[in-house]
């Protein structure tokens, strides 16, 4: 028996919108810890890891660990039927082949339930070891999104370099080149608008902008984004989900042939 | 042109 009641239902709507273009089908793993997901894109270049901790739900019942395979496009269709202010409850039975999404309007005058078919998904879980990163950049998520969008109109790849000077995003295309440097900026009142650069060593890595732009679909989940970089490791782009957990995207770097 | 690497080069299956 599974019953998860999420008062801020819009969070689930946003999470699915953030990952559905990257991943088609995924197993949602439910345990006492929370609801989690790990899935790779079809080319195995990018990975999304999601955690919604049990404490973040108003009611959380998960009698045994279960893995529920869902088509994210179908899930998105159903969750789009929930209002942004709705409370969403996810219900399932052990061994069942469907899951039910129940939507309650804030004043309880409309209650809907949508039953979705589950699917068997063979998914490979990767072990992601804890790593010491050479540099960790925290910046406003909207700023990161803007940079990725702007640069992708000029080039296909971006070089992200962190030095004492700041974090530099560089691209090159047929029409020319672009460099955007963001310096550390802690002096403003609002911490969400700060850019904070922790650097142990300078690092410079190349990534496909197509994937980074896809990750920025999570921008509305968090005011800030954390970019963790180490040479010869996938970059981690993390959006914290207030009081609940995170959505992390891992992207393998490109290397010179 | 730089070559795209895949994740299994960095992370092993669990």
Coordinates of C-alpha atoms in Angstrom, one line a residue:
Chain A
X1 CA 0.0 0.0 0.0
X2 CA 1.3 3.4 -1.0
X3 CA -0.3 6.7 -0.2
X4 CA 1.6 10.0 -0.6
X5 CA -0.1 13.3 -0.1
X6 CA 1.6 16.4 -1.4
X7 CA 0.0 19.7 -0.4
X8 CA 2.1 21.7 -2.9
X9 CA 1.0 19.6 -5.9
X10 CA 2.6 22.1 -8.3
X11 CA 6.0 20.8 -7.2
X12 CA 5.2 17.4 -8.8
X13 CA 3.9 19.0 -11.9
X14 CA 7.0 21.1 -12.3
X15 CA 9.3 18.1 -11.6
X16 CA 7.7 16.1 -14.4
X17 CA 7.8 19.0 -16.8
X18 CA 11.5 19.4 -16.0
X19 CA 12.5 15.9 -16.9
X20 CA 10.0 14.5 -19.4
X21 CA 11.9 15.8 -22.4
X22 CA 15.1 14.2 -21.2
X23 CA 13.7 10.8 -20.1
X24 CA 10.8 9.0 -21.7
X25 CA 10.2 6.2 -19.2
X26 CA 11.4 5.9 -15.6
X27 CA 11.0 3.9 -12.5
X28 CA 9.9 5.8 -9.5
X29 CA 11.3 4.1 -6.4
X30 CA 9.3 4.5 -3.2
X31 CA 10.8 3.7 0.2
X32 CA 10.7 5.0 3.8
X33 CA 13.2 7.7 2.8
X34 CA 11.0 9.1 0.1
X35 CA 10.2 9.0 -3.6
X36 CA 13.2 8.9 -5.8
X37 CA 14.1 8.4 -9.4
X38 CA 17.3 7.8 -11.4
X39 CA 17.2 7.7 -15.1
X40 CA 19.4 8.3 -18.1
X41 CA 18.5 9.9 -21.4
X42 CA 18.4 7.5 -24.4
X43 CA 22.0 8.3 -25.4
X44 CA 23.4 7.7 -21.9
X45 CA 25.0 11.1 -21.9
X46 CA 22.8 12.7 -19.2
X47 CA 21.3 11.4 -16.0
X48 CA 18.6 12.8 -13.8
X49 CA 18.4 12.0 -10.1
X50 CA 15.3 13.1 -8.1
X51 CA 14.6 12.9 -4.4
X52 CA 11.4 14.0 -2.7
X53 CA 11.9 13.1 1.0
X54 CA 9.1 11.5 2.9
X55 CA 9.1 14.4 5.4
X56 CA 8.1 16.8 2.7
X57 CA 4.7 15.0 2.2
X58 CA 1.8 15.8 4.5
X59 CA 1.0 12.1 4.6
X60 CA 3.5 9.4 3.6
X61 CA 2.7 5.8 3.7
X62 CA 4.9 3.3 1.9
X63 CA 4.6 -0.2 3.4
X64 CA 7.4 -1.8 1.4
X65 CA 9.9 -0.6 -1.2
X66 CA 8.4 -0.5 -4.6
X67 CA 9.5 0.5 -8.0
X68 CA 6.8 1.9 -10.3
X69 CA 7.6 2.2 -14.0
X70 CA 5.9 5.3 -15.6
X71 CA 5.8 6.9 -19.0
X72 CA 6.6 10.5 -18.2
X73 CA 4.6 11.9 -21.1
X74 CA 1.5 10.1 -19.9
X75 CA 2.2 11.2 -16.3
X76 CA 2.5 14.8 -17.6
X77 CA -0.8 14.5 -19.4
X78 CA -2.5 13.5 -16.2
X79 CA -0.7 16.0 -13.9
X80 CA -1.6 18.8 -16.3
X81 CA -5.2 18.1 -15.3
X82 CA -4.3 19.1 -11.7
X83 CA -4.7 22.8 -10.8
X84 CA -1.5 24.6 -9.6
X85 CA -3.0 25.0 -6.2
X86 CA -4.3 21.4 -5.9
X87 CA -3.2 18.9 -3.4
X88 CA -2.0 15.8 -5.1
X89 CA -2.2 12.3 -3.6
X90 CA -0.5 9.3 -5.2
X91 CA -2.1 6.0 -4.4
X92 CA -1.0 2.5 -5.3
X93 CA -1.3 -1.1 -4.3
X94 CA 1.6 -3.5 -3.9
X95 CA 2.0 -5.4 -7.1
X96 CA -0.7 -3.4 -8.8
X97 CA -0.3 -2.4 -12.4
X98 CA -1.8 1.0 -12.1
X99 CA -1.4 4.1 -9.9
X100 CA -3.9 6.7 -9.0
X101 CA -3.4 10.4 -8.9
X102 CA -6.0 12.2 -6.8
X103 CA -6.3 16.0 -7.1
X104 CA -8.1 18.1 -4.5
X105 CA -8.8 21.8 -5.1
X106 CA -7.7 24.0 -2.2
X107 CA -11.3 24.5 -0.9
X108 CA -12.2 20.8 -1.5
X109 CA -15.0 21.6 -3.9
X110 CA -13.5 19.6 -6.7
X111 CA -11.9 16.1 -6.4
X112 CA -10.6 14.2 -9.4
X113 CA -8.9 10.9 -9.7
X114 CA -6.8 9.7 -12.6
X115 CA -5.7 6.1 -12.9
X116 CA -2.6 5.5 -14.9
X117 CA -1.2 2.3 -16.2
X118 CA 2.2 1.3 -14.9
X119 CA 4.9 -0.3 -17.1
X120 CA 7.8 -2.7 -16.7
X121 CA 11.0 -0.8 -17.3
X122 CA 14.5 -2.4 -17.4
X123 CA 16.5 0.4 -16.0
X124 CA 20.2 0.4 -15.1
X125 CA 21.0 2.2 -11.9
X126 CA 24.5 3.8 -11.9
X127 CA 26.5 4.1 -8.7
X128 CA 27.4 7.7 -8.3
X129 CA 30.2 8.1 -5.8
X130 CA 30.6 11.1 -3.6
X131 CA 33.2 13.3 -5.2
X132 CA 35.3 16.3 -4.2
X133 CA 34.6 18.9 -6.8
X134 CA 37.3 21.3 -8.1
X135 CA 34.7 24.1 -8.2
X136 CA 31.2 24.7 -7.1
X137 CA 29.3 27.6 -8.4
X138 CA 26.0 28.7 -7.0
X139 CA 24.1 31.3 -9.0
X140 CA 20.5 32.4 -9.7
X141 CA 18.8 29.7 -11.7
X142 CA 17.2 32.3 -14.0
X143 CA 20.7 33.7 -14.8
X144 CA 22.0 30.2 -15.7
X145 CA 19.0 29.6 -17.9
X146 CA 19.4 32.9 -19.7
X147 CA 23.1 32.1 -20.3
X148 CA 22.4 28.7 -21.7
X149 CA 19.7 30.0 -24.0
X150 CA 21.7 32.9 -25.2
X151 CA 24.8 30.9 -26.0
X152 CA 22.9 28.2 -27.8
X153 CA 21.9 30.7 -30.4
X154 CA 25.6 31.1 -31.2
X155 CA 27.1 27.7 -30.7
X156 CA 26.4 24.0 -29.8
X157 CA 28.8 23.6 -27.0
X158 CA 29.9 25.7 -24.0
X159 CA 33.2 25.7 -22.2
X160 CA 32.6 26.4 -18.5
X161 CA 35.8 27.6 -16.8
X162 CA 36.2 28.5 -13.2
X163 CA 39.1 30.6 -12.1
X164 CA 39.8 33.2 -9.4
X165 CA 38.2 35.7 -11.7
X166 CA 34.8 34.0 -11.8
X167 CA 33.0 31.5 -13.9
X168 CA 33.2 31.9 -17.7
X169 CA 30.9 30.5 -20.3
X170 CA 32.3 30.4 -23.8
X171 CA 30.9 29.3 -27.0
X172 CA 31.9 29.4 -30.6
X173 CA 29.8 29.1 -33.8
X174 CA 29.7 30.0 -37.5
X175 CA 28.8 33.6 -36.8
X176 CA 31.4 34.2 -34.1
X177 CA 32.2 33.7 -30.4
X178 CA 30.8 34.6 -27.1
X179 CA 32.1 34.9 -23.6
X180 CA 30.1 35.5 -20.5
X181 CA 31.9 35.9 -17.2
X182 CA 30.0 35.9 -13.9
X183 CA 31.9 37.1 -10.9
X184 CA 31.3 36.3 -7.3
X185 CA 28.6 38.5 -5.9
X186 CA 27.7 38.1 -2.3
X187 CA 27.0 41.7 -1.5
X188 CA 23.3 41.8 -2.2
X189 CA 20.6 41.4 0.5
X190 CA 18.9 38.5 -1.2
X191 CA 20.9 35.3 -0.9
X192 CA 19.0 33.7 -3.8
X193 CA 20.4 36.4 -6.1
X194 CA 24.0 35.8 -5.1
X195 CA 26.7 34.2 -7.2
X196 CA 29.1 32.2 -5.0
X197 CA 32.1 30.5 -6.3
X198 CA 34.0 28.0 -4.2
X199 CA 37.1 26.9 -6.1
X200 CA 39.7 24.4 -4.9
X201 CA 41.4 24.3 -8.3
X202 CA 40.7 26.0 -11.7
X203 CA 38.7 23.8 -13.9
X204 CA 37.5 24.0 -17.5
X205 CA 35.1 21.6 -19.2
X206 CA 33.1 21.4 -22.4
X207 CA 29.4 20.5 -22.6
X208 CA 26.6 20.2 -25.1
X209 CA 24.3 23.2 -24.7
X210 CA 21.3 21.1 -25.9
X211 CA 21.4 19.1 -22.6
X212 CA 22.1 22.1 -20.4
X213 CA 19.1 23.9 -22.0
X214 CA 17.0 20.8 -21.2
X215 CA 18.1 20.9 -17.6
X216 CA 17.0 24.5 -17.2
X217 CA 13.4 23.4 -17.5
X218 CA 13.8 22.9 -13.8
X219 CA 14.4 26.6 -13.2
X220 CA 11.0 27.3 -11.7
X221 CA 11.7 24.7 -8.9
X222 CA 14.4 26.8 -7.3
X223 CA 15.7 30.3 -7.2
X224 CA 19.3 29.2 -7.4
X225 CA 21.2 26.4 -9.1
X226 CA 24.5 24.8 -8.1
X227 CA 27.0 23.7 -10.7
X228 CA 29.7 21.3 -9.5
X229 CA 32.7 20.8 -11.7
X230 CA 35.7 18.5 -11.6
X231 CA 38.0 17.7 -14.5
X232 CA 37.1 14.3 -16.0
X233 CA 33.8 14.0 -14.1
X234 CA 30.3 14.7 -15.3
X235 CA 29.1 18.1 -14.2
X236 CA 26.3 18.1 -11.6
X237 CA 23.6 20.7 -12.0
X238 CA 21.4 20.8 -8.9
X239 CA 18.1 22.5 -8.2
X240 CA 17.0 22.2 -4.6
X241 CA 13.3 21.6 -4.1
X242 CA 12.3 23.6 -1.0
X243 CA 12.0 21.4 2.1
X244 CA 11.8 18.2 0.1
X245 CA 14.9 17.3 -1.8
X246 CA 16.5 18.0 -5.1
X247 CA 16.6 17.3 -8.8
X248 CA 20.2 16.7 -10.0
X249 CA 21.3 16.5 -13.6
X250 CA 24.6 14.8 -14.5
X251 CA 26.1 15.5 -17.9
X252 CA 29.2 13.8 -19.3
X253 CA 31.7 16.3 -20.7
X254 CA 32.9 16.4 -24.3
X255 CA 36.6 15.9 -24.9
X256 CA 38.9 16.9 -27.7
X257 CA 39.4 14.0 -30.2
Chain B
X1 CA 35.0 18.8 -32.9
X2 CA 35.0 17.7 -29.3
X3 CA 33.7 14.2 -28.8
X4 CA 30.8 13.5 -26.5
X5 CA 31.6 11.0 -23.7
X6 CA 29.0 8.7 -22.1
X7 CA 28.2 8.3 -18.4
X8 CA 29.3 4.7 -18.1
X9 CA 32.9 6.0 -18.6
X10 CA 32.6 7.6 -15.2
X11 CA 29.9 5.7 -13.2
X12 CA 29.6 1.9 -12.9
X13 CA 26.3 0.1 -12.9
X14 CA 25.0 -0.7 -9.3

